[in-house]
Coordinates of C-alpha atoms and ligand atoms in Angstrom, one line a residue:
Chain V
M280 CA -34.1 2.6 -33.8
N281 CA -31.8 4.1 -36.3
K282 CA -32.5 7.5 -34.9
L283 CA -31.2 6.4 -31.5
K284 CA -28.0 5.2 -33.1
E285 CA -27.5 8.4 -35.0
K286 CA -28.2 10.5 -32.0
A287 CA -25.8 8.5 -29.9
K288 CA -23.1 8.9 -32.6
E289 CA -23.7 12.6 -32.8
L290 CA -23.4 13.1 -29.1
L291 CA -20.3 11.0 -28.9
S292 CA -18.5 12.6 -31.9
S293 CA -19.3 16.1 -30.9
G294 CA -18.0 15.4 -27.4
A295 CA -21.3 16.4 -25.8
V296 CA -21.2 13.2 -23.8
Q297 CA -18.4 10.7 -23.2
V298 CA -20.6 7.7 -22.7
V299 CA -24.1 6.5 -23.8
V300 CA -25.7 4.1 -21.4
G301 CA -28.2 1.9 -23.4
Y302 CA -29.1 -1.6 -24.3
E303 CA -27.5 -4.2 -26.5
E304 CA -28.0 -7.8 -27.5
G305 CA -26.2 -10.3 -25.3
T306 CA -26.0 -14.1 -25.0
G307 CA -28.6 -15.9 -27.0
G308 CA -30.6 -12.8 -27.8
K309 CA -30.8 -11.7 -24.1
I310 CA -30.9 -7.9 -23.7
R311 CA -28.2 -6.4 -21.4
P312 CA -27.0 -2.9 -20.5
A313 CA -24.4 -1.4 -22.8
F314 CA -21.9 1.4 -22.4
V315 CA -20.8 3.0 -25.6
S316 CA -17.9 5.5 -25.6
R317 CA -16.9 5.4 -29.3
P318 CA -19.2 6.7 -32.0
E319 CA -18.4 3.6 -34.2
D320 CA -19.8 1.3 -31.4
A321 CA -23.1 3.1 -31.3
D322 CA -24.5 0.7 -33.9
K323 CA -24.9 -2.0 -31.3
L324 CA -27.4 0.1 -29.4
L325 CA -31.0 -1.1 -29.6
Y326 CA -34.3 -0.6 -28.0
N327 CA -37.4 -2.8 -27.9
A328 CA -40.0 -4.0 -25.5
D329 CA -37.6 -6.6 -24.0
C330 CA -35.4 -3.9 -22.7
H331 CA -36.2 -4.3 -19.0
H332 CA -33.1 -3.1 -17.2
N333 CA -33.6 0.1 -15.3
L334 CA -30.5 2.0 -16.5
A335 CA -31.1 4.9 -14.1
L336 CA -29.1 2.7 -11.8
Y337 CA -25.9 3.6 -13.5
L338 CA -26.4 7.3 -13.5
Y339 CA -25.1 8.0 -10.1
K340 CA -22.4 5.3 -9.7
H341 CA -18.9 6.6 -9.4
E342 CA -17.7 3.9 -11.9
T343 CA -19.8 5.5 -14.7
K344 CA -19.5 9.1 -13.5
R345 CA -15.8 9.0 -13.8
I346 CA -16.0 8.4 -17.6
G347 CA -17.6 11.8 -18.0
K348 CA -20.9 13.2 -19.1
M349 CA -23.5 10.6 -19.8
A350 CA -26.5 10.1 -22.1
V351 CA -29.0 7.5 -21.2
V352 CA -31.5 5.6 -23.2
A353 CA -34.7 6.0 -21.2
P354 CA -37.9 4.0 -21.5
P355 CA -40.8 5.4 -19.4
F356 CA -39.7 3.6 -16.2
V357 CA -36.2 5.1 -16.5
L358 CA -37.8 8.5 -17.0
R359 CA -39.8 8.1 -13.8
S360 CA -36.7 6.8 -12.0
I361 CA -34.8 9.8 -13.1
L362 CA -37.4 12.1 -11.6
I363 CA -37.4 10.1 -8.3
L364 CA -33.6 10.2 -8.1
T365 CA -33.6 14.0 -8.9
T366 CA -36.0 14.6 -6.0
E367 CA -33.8 12.6 -3.8
F368 CA -30.7 14.6 -4.7
Q369 CA -29.0 11.7 -6.5
L370 CA -28.9 13.3 -10.0
E371 CA -28.3 16.7 -11.4
E372 CA -29.9 17.9 -14.5
D373 CA -26.9 19.2 -16.2
S374 CA -24.9 16.0 -15.8
L375 CA -27.2 14.1 -18.1
V376 CA -28.6 13.9 -21.6
V377 CA -31.9 11.9 -21.6
L378 CA -32.8 10.0 -24.8
G379 CA -36.4 9.0 -24.2
V380 CA -37.7 6.0 -26.0
T381 CA -41.5 5.3 -26.1
P382 CA -43.3 2.0 -26.1
E383 CA -43.8 2.7 -29.8
E384 CA -40.0 2.7 -30.1
E385 CA -39.8 6.3 -31.0
L386 CA -37.0 8.6 -29.8
I387 CA -38.0 11.7 -27.8
E388 CA -35.4 14.3 -26.8
F389 CA -36.0 16.2 -23.7
A390 CA -34.5 19.7 -23.3
N391 CA -34.8 19.5 -19.6
F392 CA -36.2 17.5 -16.7
K393 CA -39.3 19.7 -16.6
E394 CA -40.3 18.3 -20.0
I395 CA -39.8 14.8 -18.7
E396 CA -42.2 15.6 -15.9
T397 CA -44.8 16.8 -18.3
W398 CA -44.3 13.8 -20.6
V399 CA -44.6 11.1 -17.9
N400 CA -47.8 12.8 -16.6
Q401 CA -49.3 12.6 -20.1
H402 CA -48.2 9.0 -20.6
P403 CA -49.2 7.0 -17.6
I404 CA -47.7 3.5 -17.3
G405 CA -49.2 0.7 -15.4
M406 CA -47.9 -2.7 -14.3
K407 CA -47.8 -5.6 -16.7
E408 CA -50.9 -7.7 -17.1
K409 CA -49.3 -10.8 -15.5
D410 CA -48.2 -8.7 -12.4
R411 CA -51.7 -7.2 -12.1
E412 CA -53.2 -10.7 -12.2
M413 CA -50.7 -12.0 -9.6
L414 CA -51.5 -9.1 -7.3
N415 CA -55.2 -9.7 -7.7
R416 CA -54.6 -13.3 -6.8
L417 CA -52.6 -12.3 -3.7
N418 CA -55.2 -9.8 -2.6
A419 CA -57.9 -12.4 -2.9
M420 CA -56.0 -14.7 -0.5
S421 CA -56.7 -14.8 3.2
R422 CA -54.0 -13.3 5.4
D423 CA -52.7 -16.8 6.3
E424 CA -52.5 -17.9 2.7
R425 CA -50.7 -14.7 1.7
W426 CA -48.3 -15.2 4.6
Q427 CA -47.7 -18.8 3.5
F428 CA -47.1 -17.6 -0.1
W429 CA -44.4 -15.1 1.0
Q430 CA -42.8 -17.5 3.5
N431 CA -42.5 -20.0 0.7
E432 CA -41.0 -17.4 -1.7
F433 CA -38.6 -16.0 0.9
S434 CA -37.4 -19.5 1.7
K435 CA -35.9 -19.6 -1.8
C436 CA -33.9 -16.4 -1.2
I437 CA -30.2 -16.8 -1.1
K438 CA -29.5 -13.1 -0.2
C439 CA -27.5 -12.4 -3.3
F440 CA -28.9 -8.9 -3.3
A441 CA -29.3 -8.8 -7.0
C442 CA -32.7 -7.2 -6.5
R443 CA -31.1 -4.5 -4.5
G444 CA -28.2 -4.1 -6.8
T445 CA -30.4 -3.7 -9.9
C446 CA -32.8 -1.1 -8.4
P447 CA -31.9 2.5 -9.0
M448 CA -33.8 3.5 -5.9
C449 CA -31.5 1.3 -3.8
S450 CA -29.0 4.1 -4.0
C451 CA -27.5 4.0 -0.5
F452 CA -23.8 3.9 -0.6
R453 CA -24.0 1.6 2.4
C454 CA -27.2 -0.4 2.7
T455 CA -28.8 -1.2 6.0
V456 CA -28.0 -4.9 5.4
D457 CA -24.3 -4.0 5.2
Y458 CA -24.2 -2.4 8.7
N459 CA -22.6 -4.6 11.3
A460 CA -22.4 -2.2 14.3
P461 CA -25.2 -2.6 15.1
Q462 CA -26.2 -5.5 12.9
W463 CA -29.8 -4.5 11.9
I464 CA -30.5 -7.4 9.6
S465 CA -29.2 -11.0 10.1
V466 CA -26.5 -11.8 7.5
G467 CA -27.4 -15.5 7.1
S468 CA -30.0 -16.5 4.6
H469 CA -32.2 -18.3 7.1
Q470 CA -35.9 -17.9 7.6
L471 CA -35.6 -14.9 10.0
G472 CA -32.8 -13.3 8.0
N473 CA -34.6 -13.5 4.8
F474 CA -37.8 -12.1 6.3
D475 CA -35.9 -9.2 8.0
W476 CA -34.3 -8.4 4.7
H477 CA -37.4 -8.4 2.6
L478 CA -39.4 -6.4 5.1
M479 CA -36.7 -3.8 5.3
R480 CA -36.3 -3.6 1.6
A481 CA -40.0 -3.3 0.9
M482 CA -40.3 -0.5 3.5
H483 CA -37.3 1.4 2.2
L484 CA -38.9 1.4 -1.3
A485 CA -42.3 2.4 -0.1
G486 CA -43.6 5.1 -2.4
R487 CA -40.3 5.2 -4.3
C488 CA -40.8 2.4 -6.8
S489 CA -41.0 3.3 -10.5
V490 CA -42.8 0.0 -11.2
C491 CA -40.1 -1.2 -13.6
G492 CA -40.2 -4.8 -12.2
Q493 CA -36.5 -5.1 -12.7
C494 CA -35.9 -6.5 -9.1
G495 CA -38.1 -9.5 -9.9
E496 CA -36.4 -9.9 -13.3
A497 CA -33.0 -9.9 -11.7
C498 CA -33.8 -12.4 -9.0
P499 CA -32.0 -15.7 -9.9
M500 CA -34.4 -17.6 -7.7
D501 CA -37.5 -16.3 -9.5
I502 CA -38.9 -14.6 -6.4
P503 CA -41.5 -12.0 -7.4
V504 CA -40.0 -9.4 -5.1
H505 CA -41.3 -6.6 -7.3
L506 CA -44.9 -7.4 -6.2
L507 CA -44.1 -6.2 -2.7
S508 CA -43.2 -2.7 -3.9
F509 CA -46.0 -2.7 -6.4
Q510 CA -48.6 -3.5 -3.8
I511 CA -47.2 -0.8 -1.4
N512 CA -47.4 1.6 -4.4
E513 CA -51.1 0.8 -4.8
D514 CA -51.7 1.2 -1.1
I515 CA -50.0 4.6 -1.2
F516 CA -52.0 5.7 -4.2
K517 CA -55.2 4.8 -2.3
M518 CA -54.1 6.6 0.8
F519 CA -52.3 9.6 -0.5
G520 CA -53.3 9.8 -4.2
S521 CA -49.8 10.0 -5.5
R522 CA -47.5 7.8 -7.5
A523 CA -43.7 7.8 -7.6
G524 CA -41.8 9.4 -10.4
L525 CA -44.3 11.9 -11.6
T526 CA -43.0 15.0 -10.0
L527 CA -39.9 17.1 -9.6
K528 CA -41.2 18.5 -6.3
K529 CA -38.7 17.6 -3.6
E530 CA -41.2 16.2 -1.1
S531 CA -40.6 12.5 -0.4
L532 CA -44.0 10.9 0.3
L533 CA -43.1 9.1 3.5
S534 CA -41.1 11.9 5.1
T535 CA -43.5 14.7 4.4
W536 CA -46.3 15.4 6.7
K537 CA -49.5 17.1 5.6
S538 CA -52.4 18.2 7.7
N539 CA -54.8 16.4 5.5
D540 CA -52.9 13.1 5.4
V541 CA -55.1 10.0 6.1
E542 CA -54.5 8.6 9.5
N543 CA -56.9 5.8 9.5
F544 CA -54.1 3.3 10.0
I545 CA -53.6 4.6 13.5
R546 CA -55.9 2.5 15.6
Chain S
M274 CA -17.9 -50.6 -17.4
K275 CA -21.3 -51.8 -16.3
L276 CA -24.9 -51.2 -17.2
I277 CA -27.7 -50.2 -14.8
K278 CA -31.2 -50.4 -16.2
K279 CA -33.5 -47.4 -15.7
E280 CA -35.9 -49.5 -13.7
D281 CA -33.0 -50.4 -11.3
L282 CA -32.2 -46.8 -10.4
P283 CA -34.9 -46.6 -7.7
G284 CA -33.2 -49.7 -6.3
L285 CA -29.9 -48.0 -6.1
Y286 CA -31.6 -45.0 -4.5
G287 CA -33.4 -47.2 -2.0
Y288 CA -30.2 -49.0 -1.0
L289 CA -28.4 -45.6 -0.3
A290 CA -31.4 -44.2 1.6
S291 CA -31.7 -47.4 3.7
A292 CA -28.0 -47.1 4.5
G293 CA -28.9 -43.8 6.2
K294 CA -27.6 -41.5 3.4
K295 CA -29.3 -38.2 2.7
I296 CA -29.7 -37.9 -1.1
F297 CA -29.0 -34.5 -2.6
A298 CA -30.2 -34.5 -6.2
P299 CA -31.6 -32.3 -9.0
V300 CA -35.3 -31.7 -8.4
R301 CA -37.5 -29.7 -10.7
K302 CA -39.8 -27.4 -8.8
N303 CA -41.5 -24.1 -9.9
G304 CA -39.9 -24.3 -13.3
M305 CA -36.4 -24.5 -11.8
V306 CA -34.0 -27.5 -11.3
S307 CA -32.0 -27.3 -8.2
F308 CA -30.0 -29.7 -6.0
S309 CA -32.3 -30.5 -3.0
F310 CA -32.6 -33.1 -0.4
T311 CA -35.0 -35.8 -1.6
S312 CA -37.2 -38.3 0.1
A313 CA -38.1 -40.4 -3.0
F314 CA -36.4 -41.4 -6.2
E315 CA -39.4 -40.0 -8.2
E316 CA -38.5 -36.5 -7.1
I317 CA -35.3 -36.6 -9.1
E318 CA -34.9 -35.0 -12.5
M319 CA -32.3 -37.0 -14.5
S320 CA -32.6 -34.9 -17.6
Y321 CA -31.4 -31.4 -17.2
I322 CA -28.7 -29.1 -18.6
Q323 CA -27.6 -27.4 -15.4
T324 CA -29.2 -26.8 -12.0
K325 CA -29.8 -23.4 -10.6
L326 CA -27.7 -23.9 -7.4
S327 CA -24.7 -26.2 -7.6
A328 CA -24.1 -29.2 -5.4
K329 CA -21.5 -27.4 -3.3
A330 CA -24.0 -27.1 -0.4
A331 CA -23.5 -30.8 0.3
A332 CA -20.1 -29.9 1.7
F333 CA -20.3 -26.1 2.1
P334 CA -23.9 -25.3 3.0
K335 CA -25.4 -21.9 2.8
I336 CA -25.4 -21.8 6.6
E337 CA -23.1 -24.1 8.6
K338 CA -23.7 -24.0 12.3
L339 CA -20.3 -23.9 14.1
M340 CA -21.0 -23.7 17.8
K341 CA -23.4 -22.7 20.5
Y342 CA -22.1 -20.2 23.1
T343 CA -23.2 -19.0 26.5
I344 CA -22.1 -15.9 28.4
Q345 CA -22.6 -15.9 32.1
K346 CA -21.2 -14.2 35.2
E347 CA -19.0 -17.2 35.9
G348 CA -17.6 -17.0 32.4
Q349 CA -18.1 -18.0 28.8
S350 CA -18.5 -21.4 27.4
Y351 CA -19.0 -22.8 24.0
E352 CA -20.0 -26.1 22.5
P353 CA -19.0 -26.8 18.9
Y354 CA -21.4 -28.8 16.8
D355 CA -20.5 -32.5 16.7
V356 CA -19.2 -33.2 13.2
E357 CA -19.4 -36.9 14.0
K358 CA -23.1 -36.6 13.8
F359 CA -23.1 -35.2 10.3
P360 CA -25.2 -37.5 8.0
G361 CA -23.6 -39.1 5.0
I362 CA -24.7 -37.3 1.8
V363 CA -25.0 -38.7 -1.7
V364 CA -24.7 -36.1 -4.4
W365 CA -26.9 -37.8 -7.1
G366 CA -26.7 -36.9 -10.7
A367 CA -24.0 -34.2 -10.7
H368 CA -22.7 -33.4 -14.1
P369 CA -18.9 -33.8 -14.6
C370 CA -18.2 -30.0 -14.0
D371 CA -20.0 -30.2 -10.6
A372 CA -18.3 -33.4 -9.6
A373 CA -14.9 -31.9 -10.6
A374 CA -15.7 -28.8 -8.6
F375 CA -15.4 -30.5 -5.2
H376 CA -11.6 -30.8 -5.8
P377 CA -10.8 -27.1 -6.0
L378 CA -13.4 -26.4 -3.2
N379 CA -11.6 -29.0 -1.1
A380 CA -8.3 -27.3 -1.9
V381 CA -9.5 -24.1 -0.2
F382 CA -10.9 -25.7 2.9
T383 CA -7.8 -27.9 3.4
W384 CA -5.2 -25.3 2.5
E385 CA -3.0 -25.0 5.6
T386 CA -5.9 -25.4 8.0
H387 CA -8.2 -28.4 7.6
D388 CA -11.6 -27.1 8.2
K389 CA -13.2 -29.8 10.3
Y390 CA -16.8 -29.1 9.2
F391 CA -16.0 -29.2 5.5
T392 CA -13.6 -32.2 5.7
R393 CA -16.1 -34.2 7.7
R394 CA -18.8 -33.6 5.1
M395 CA -16.4 -34.5 2.3
E396 CA -15.4 -37.8 4.0
N397 CA -19.0 -38.7 4.1
L398 CA -19.8 -37.7 0.6
L399 CA -20.6 -40.0 -2.2
I400 CA -20.9 -38.6 -5.7
I401 CA -22.9 -40.2 -8.5
G402 CA -21.9 -38.4 -11.6
L403 CA -24.0 -38.0 -14.7
S404 CA -22.3 -37.5 -18.1
C405 CA -23.9 -34.8 -20.3
T406 CA -25.8 -35.6 -23.4
S407 CA -26.7 -32.0 -24.0
H408 CA -25.4 -28.5 -23.2
D409 CA -26.3 -24.9 -23.8
E410 CA -24.4 -21.8 -24.9
F411 CA -23.3 -21.1 -21.4
C412 CA -21.4 -24.4 -20.9
F413 CA -17.6 -24.1 -21.5
C414 CA -16.2 -27.0 -19.5
T415 CA -13.8 -28.0 -22.3
S416 CA -12.1 -24.6 -22.1
V417 CA -11.2 -25.2 -18.5
G418 CA -10.0 -28.7 -18.6
V419 CA -13.2 -30.6 -17.9
H420 CA -15.1 -32.8 -20.4
P421 CA -18.8 -33.7 -20.6
G422 CA -17.9 -37.4 -19.9
D423 CA -15.2 -36.8 -17.3
T424 CA -15.3 -39.1 -14.2
K425 CA -13.0 -37.0 -12.0
G426 CA -14.6 -36.4 -8.7
S427 CA -17.3 -39.1 -9.2
D428 CA -17.4 -42.3 -7.2
I429 CA -19.8 -43.8 -9.7
Q430 CA -20.5 -42.3 -13.0
L431 CA -23.7 -42.8 -15.0
T432 CA -23.9 -42.1 -18.8
P433 CA -27.4 -42.1 -20.2
L434 CA -28.1 -44.5 -23.1
P435 CA -30.6 -43.6 -25.8
G436 CA -33.1 -46.2 -24.5
G437 CA -33.1 -44.8 -21.0
D438 CA -30.7 -47.2 -19.3
Y439 CA -27.3 -46.0 -18.0
L440 CA -23.7 -47.0 -18.4
A441 CA -22.2 -47.2 -14.9
E442 CA -18.5 -46.7 -14.3
I443 CA -17.3 -47.6 -10.8
I444 CA -14.5 -45.1 -10.2
T445 CA -13.4 -45.2 -6.6
T446 CA -13.3 -47.6 -3.7
K447 CA -16.4 -45.7 -2.2
G448 CA -18.1 -46.5 -5.5
E449 CA -17.0 -50.1 -5.4
A450 CA -18.4 -50.6 -1.9
V451 CA -21.8 -49.4 -3.2
A452 CA -21.7 -51.6 -6.3
A453 CA -20.6 -54.6 -4.1
A454 CA -23.6 -54.1 -1.8
V455 CA -26.2 -54.2 -4.5
P456 CA -24.5 -56.4 -7.2
A457 CA -27.8 -57.4 -8.7
L458 CA -28.5 -53.9 -10.0
F459 CA -25.4 -53.9 -12.3
S460 CA -24.9 -56.1 -15.3
P461 CA -22.1 -56.2 -17.9
A462 CA -22.1 -53.2 -20.2
P463 CA -22.7 -53.6 -23.9
G464 CA -19.7 -52.7 -26.1
L465 CA -20.3 -49.0 -26.6
N466 CA -18.1 -46.0 -27.2
K467 CA -18.9 -43.6 -24.4
E468 CA -17.4 -40.7 -26.4
E469 CA -20.3 -41.0 -28.9
L470 CA -22.9 -40.9 -26.1
V471 CA -21.8 -37.6 -24.6
T472 CA -22.3 -34.1 -26.0
S473 CA -19.4 -32.2 -27.5
V474 CA -18.7 -28.8 -26.2
E475 CA -16.7 -26.5 -28.3
K476 CA -13.4 -25.3 -26.8
R477 CA -13.2 -21.5 -26.7
F478 CA -9.8 -21.0 -25.1
D479 CA -7.1 -22.9 -23.4
H480 CA -7.1 -22.5 -19.6
E481 CA -3.3 -23.0 -19.3
A482 CA -2.7 -20.2 -21.8
L483 CA -5.3 -18.1 -20.1
H484 CA -3.5 -18.6 -16.8
A485 CA -0.2 -17.6 -18.3
K486 CA -1.7 -14.5 -19.7
I487 CA -4.0 -13.3 -16.9
N488 CA -1.2 -13.4 -14.4
G489 CA 0.3 -10.3 -15.8
M490 CA -3.0 -8.4 -16.4
F491 CA -3.7 -6.9 -13.0
D492 CA -3.4 -3.3 -14.3
H493 CA -5.0 -4.0 -17.7
P494 CA -7.8 -1.6 -18.7
V495 CA -10.0 -4.5 -19.7
W496 CA -11.4 -4.9 -16.2
K497 CA -12.9 -1.4 -16.2
E498 CA -14.5 -1.9 -19.5
Q499 CA -15.9 -5.3 -18.8
A500 CA -17.3 -4.5 -15.3
L501 CA -19.2 -1.4 -16.2
R502 CA -22.6 -3.1 -16.3
C503 CA -21.9 -5.4 -13.3
I504 CA -24.2 -4.5 -10.4
G505 CA -22.1 -6.0 -7.7
C506 CA -24.4 -8.7 -6.4
G507 CA -23.7 -12.1 -5.1
A508 CA -25.6 -14.1 -7.7
C509 CA -22.6 -15.4 -9.6
T510 CA -20.8 -16.3 -6.4
Y511 CA -23.7 -18.1 -4.8
V512 CA -24.5 -20.3 -7.8
C513 CA -20.9 -21.1 -8.4
P514 CA -19.8 -24.6 -7.4
I515 CA -16.3 -23.4 -6.4
C516 CA -16.7 -19.9 -4.9
S517 CA -16.0 -20.4 -1.3
C518 CA -15.9 -17.0 0.5
F519 CA -17.8 -17.0 3.7
D520 CA -18.7 -14.8 6.6
I521 CA -18.9 -15.8 10.3
Q522 CA -21.7 -14.5 12.3
D523 CA -22.8 -14.7 16.0
E524 CA -26.5 -14.5 16.5
G525 CA -28.3 -14.6 19.8
G526 CA -29.3 -12.8 22.9
I527 CA -27.3 -11.4 25.8
F528 CA -26.6 -14.7 27.4
G529 CA -25.8 -16.8 24.5
G530 CA -26.4 -17.8 20.9
L531 CA -25.1 -19.4 17.9
R532 CA -22.1 -19.0 15.7
Y533 CA -22.5 -19.9 12.1
R534 CA -20.7 -19.5 8.8
C535 CA -22.6 -18.4 5.7
W536 CA -21.8 -17.6 2.1
D537 CA -20.3 -14.3 1.2
S538 CA -19.3 -12.7 -2.1
C539 CA -16.3 -10.7 -3.4
G540 CA -18.8 -8.9 -5.7
F541 CA -20.2 -6.9 -2.8
G542 CA -18.9 -3.4 -2.3
H543 CA -18.5 -3.8 1.4
F544 CA -16.7 -7.2 1.2
T545 CA -13.3 -5.7 1.7
I546 CA -14.1 -2.6 3.6
H547 CA -11.7 -1.9 6.5
T548 CA -12.8 -0.7 9.9
S549 CA -11.0 2.6 9.0
G550 CA -13.5 3.0 6.2
H551 CA -10.8 2.5 3.6
N552 CA -11.8 0.0 0.9
P553 CA -8.9 -1.5 -1.1
R554 CA -11.5 -2.7 -3.8
E555 CA -13.4 0.6 -4.0
S556 CA -14.9 0.1 -7.5
Q557 CA -16.7 -2.7 -9.2
D558 CA -13.9 -3.3 -11.7
T559 CA -11.5 -4.2 -8.9
R560 CA -14.1 -6.7 -7.6
W561 CA -14.7 -8.2 -11.0
R562 CA -10.9 -8.5 -11.5
Q563 CA -10.6 -10.3 -8.2
R564 CA -13.3 -12.8 -9.3
L565 CA -11.4 -13.7 -12.5
M566 CA -7.9 -13.4 -11.1
H567 CA -8.7 -15.5 -8.1
K568 CA -10.1 -18.3 -10.3
F569 CA -7.5 -18.2 -13.1
S570 CA -4.4 -16.7 -11.5
Y571 CA -4.2 -17.1 -7.8
Q572 CA -5.9 -20.5 -7.3
P573 CA -3.7 -22.2 -9.9
Q574 CA -0.6 -20.5 -8.5
R575 CA -1.2 -21.3 -4.8
Q576 CA -3.3 -24.4 -4.8
E577 CA -2.6 -25.9 -8.2
V578 CA -6.3 -25.9 -9.1
F579 CA -8.5 -23.8 -11.3
G580 CA -11.4 -22.0 -9.6
C581 CA -13.7 -22.6 -12.5
V582 CA -15.1 -25.8 -14.1
G583 CA -17.1 -24.1 -16.8
C584 CA -20.6 -24.9 -15.6
G585 CA -21.8 -21.5 -16.9
R586 CA -24.1 -20.9 -13.9
C587 CA -22.6 -17.5 -13.1
S588 CA -23.5 -16.4 -16.6
R589 CA -26.9 -18.0 -16.8
N590 CA -27.9 -16.3 -13.6
C591 CA -26.3 -12.9 -13.9
P592 CA -28.9 -10.2 -14.1
V593 CA -26.9 -8.3 -16.6
D594 CA -25.5 -11.1 -18.7
M595 CA -21.9 -10.8 -17.6
N596 CA -21.0 -13.9 -19.6
I597 CA -17.8 -15.3 -18.2
S598 CA -16.6 -17.3 -21.2
E599 CA -17.3 -14.3 -23.5
H600 CA -15.2 -12.2 -21.1
L601 CA -12.4 -14.7 -20.9
T602 CA -12.3 -15.1 -24.6
Q603 CA -12.0 -11.3 -24.9
I604 CA -9.2 -11.4 -22.3
M605 CA -7.3 -13.9 -24.5
A606 CA -7.8 -11.6 -27.5
V607 CA -6.6 -8.2 -25.9
Ligands
LIG120 S1 -38.4 -1.8 -6.4 FE1 -38.2 -3.1 -8.2 S2 -39.8 -2.5 -9.5 FE2 -39.5 -0.8 -8.0 S3 -38.0 0.6 -9.0 FE3 -36.9 -0.9 -7.7 S4 -36.3 -2.5 -9.2 FE4 -38.0 -1.3 -10.1
LIG121 S1 -32.4 -11.3 -5.9 FE1 -33.8 -12.9 -5.2 S2 -32.5 -14.4 -4.1 FE2 -31.3 -12.5 -4.4 S3 -31.6 -11.4 -2.5 FE3 -33.2 -10.6 -3.9 S4 -34.9 -11.9 -3.5 FE4 -33.2 -12.9 -2.6
LIG122 S1 -17.0 -19.3 -12.4 FE1 -19.0 -19.5 -13.4 S2 -18.7 -21.1 -15.0 FE2 -16.9 -21.2 -13.6 S3 -17.5 -22.8 -12.1 FE3 -18.1 -20.8 -11.2 S4 -20.3 -20.6 -11.8 FE4 -19.4 -22.2 -13.1
LIG123 S1 -21.1 -10.5 -12.7 FE1 -23.4 -10.5 -12.7 S2 -24.0 -11.9 -11.0 FE2 -21.8 -11.4 -10.7 S3 -21.8 -9.6 -9.3 FE3 -21.8 -8.8 -11.4 S4 -24.0 -8.5 -11.9 FE4 -23.9 -9.8 -10.1

């Protein structure tokens, strides 16, 4: 990824951007997000298939925005997240330089978001094999078994909200779980509180998930929370024929009514 | 110094269980070792580097029920939970960092006010420590004044011997009472140097020097730089054996309910938000600074304890690899 390093250096030295948000190697070879502001630090940037953090998360945070204009290293799931966030009025095109990186570890530069839209439509991404298998296993279960599976998983949840914190689509300045007047979701991490939380989270991400899987990666208790969003994504594809992050059209799936929408869930 | 044979550990477990103690021990389940309540010795994992969740829940559970309340026309009434009914808990197989962590935790819950729920659980607590024979790159106990063979906090300390037996040190009167109740389980120890049995963890910085330095660093730019990738979750706090922030919640219907205390985290953006909407810690760097200043500046100043025992859990479990010892080493260098 020498090209990436060079591009980052060039952007920083010319003053075109003040910070490059990318990936670097952390403890024991783990990958972590990196913020590079000096050209001489650009050499620590890297990209490979282990880069799982969804960096789109940092693009609208006031902590990063106050540094100045940003460039972001963007694997396909980040590209899709950028489109989702743009349609949700969280990102502005001229605030950002997007350094696309392909699964083949090639650098692609995008002149504008329209080009990103074209690229992501030409290069579909699916879920990882192990996630697909797990979803198939879950779908083959009876309702009761599936209920048991999730009850067991949710029982491990400590409500640390790492899954929320790591997801770019959880962009609310104040999350529903943080409201206390009224208190929508129980604060305690007990059976009901955990269930409330996961139900709410899954519904808020319905049709907005870029299928990065980062929420499941982030969970310290190894709860496969990403599978909830993945399954809802699949259901939405079946019902409405669309997937998140493929369009710049500002019509959010769940808040847009169309006369030909399927209504077979109304019984 | 005594010896306990590996085939006698179930006997020790059995004695404690028959004495009505609940045994909180490392259990391996779904590829994860965590402190859990056990019902048989066989469930316990004696060979682990560090557990996912710490042992703090033995005294500071994720949810502590405080009282039941009722609201009626005639007035309100409440009924606190009876701490006398709390069961005795044995923390079994806690590494020296975790055993040592109960002291700073106790310092918080007995600072000016003696929290009756916490103190009752502590009085009833017996800690069986387990010296470390291995460690990983996240362990840094020796930089914060703890050592992989330390007995501080333990009532009885076990040190694994290569053959599978354990050296047993009886540290406190609580420990003596146990040893006296089952004397047949303990035999005289062979002449061994315990130092050679435990792992050696490289010292990365000196905590007293860190304390002296960090006290004056409130306005240092390092916090902004370090905290950029932090996502403001509660993972580091909840896995930490010393983090003690909590929230108090009432849950119930119109005529009554339950008041409980549950874990909270200074990493969350809304943790310090005022009713006015003003937030004195409005950005993640001020929250990250709070985490480190609390542990290495304020706690030593006010309670004469450090808020960190170097277990490395926060760093192992951080979704963005905010490695605390790396950050502290950097703080010593700036
Ligand atoms: S819900 Fe999970 S998988 Fe979907 S975009 Fe958010 S972090 Fe990624
Ligand atoms: S990251 Fe895991 S443990 Fe934390 S709130 Fe999400 S599901 Fe629960
Ligand atoms: S701050 Fe981190 S290393 Fe220190 S005691 Fe807490 S979890 Fe362990
Ligand atoms: S340091 Fe890591 S675990 Fe702690 S709040 Fe930040 S991202 Fe979460």
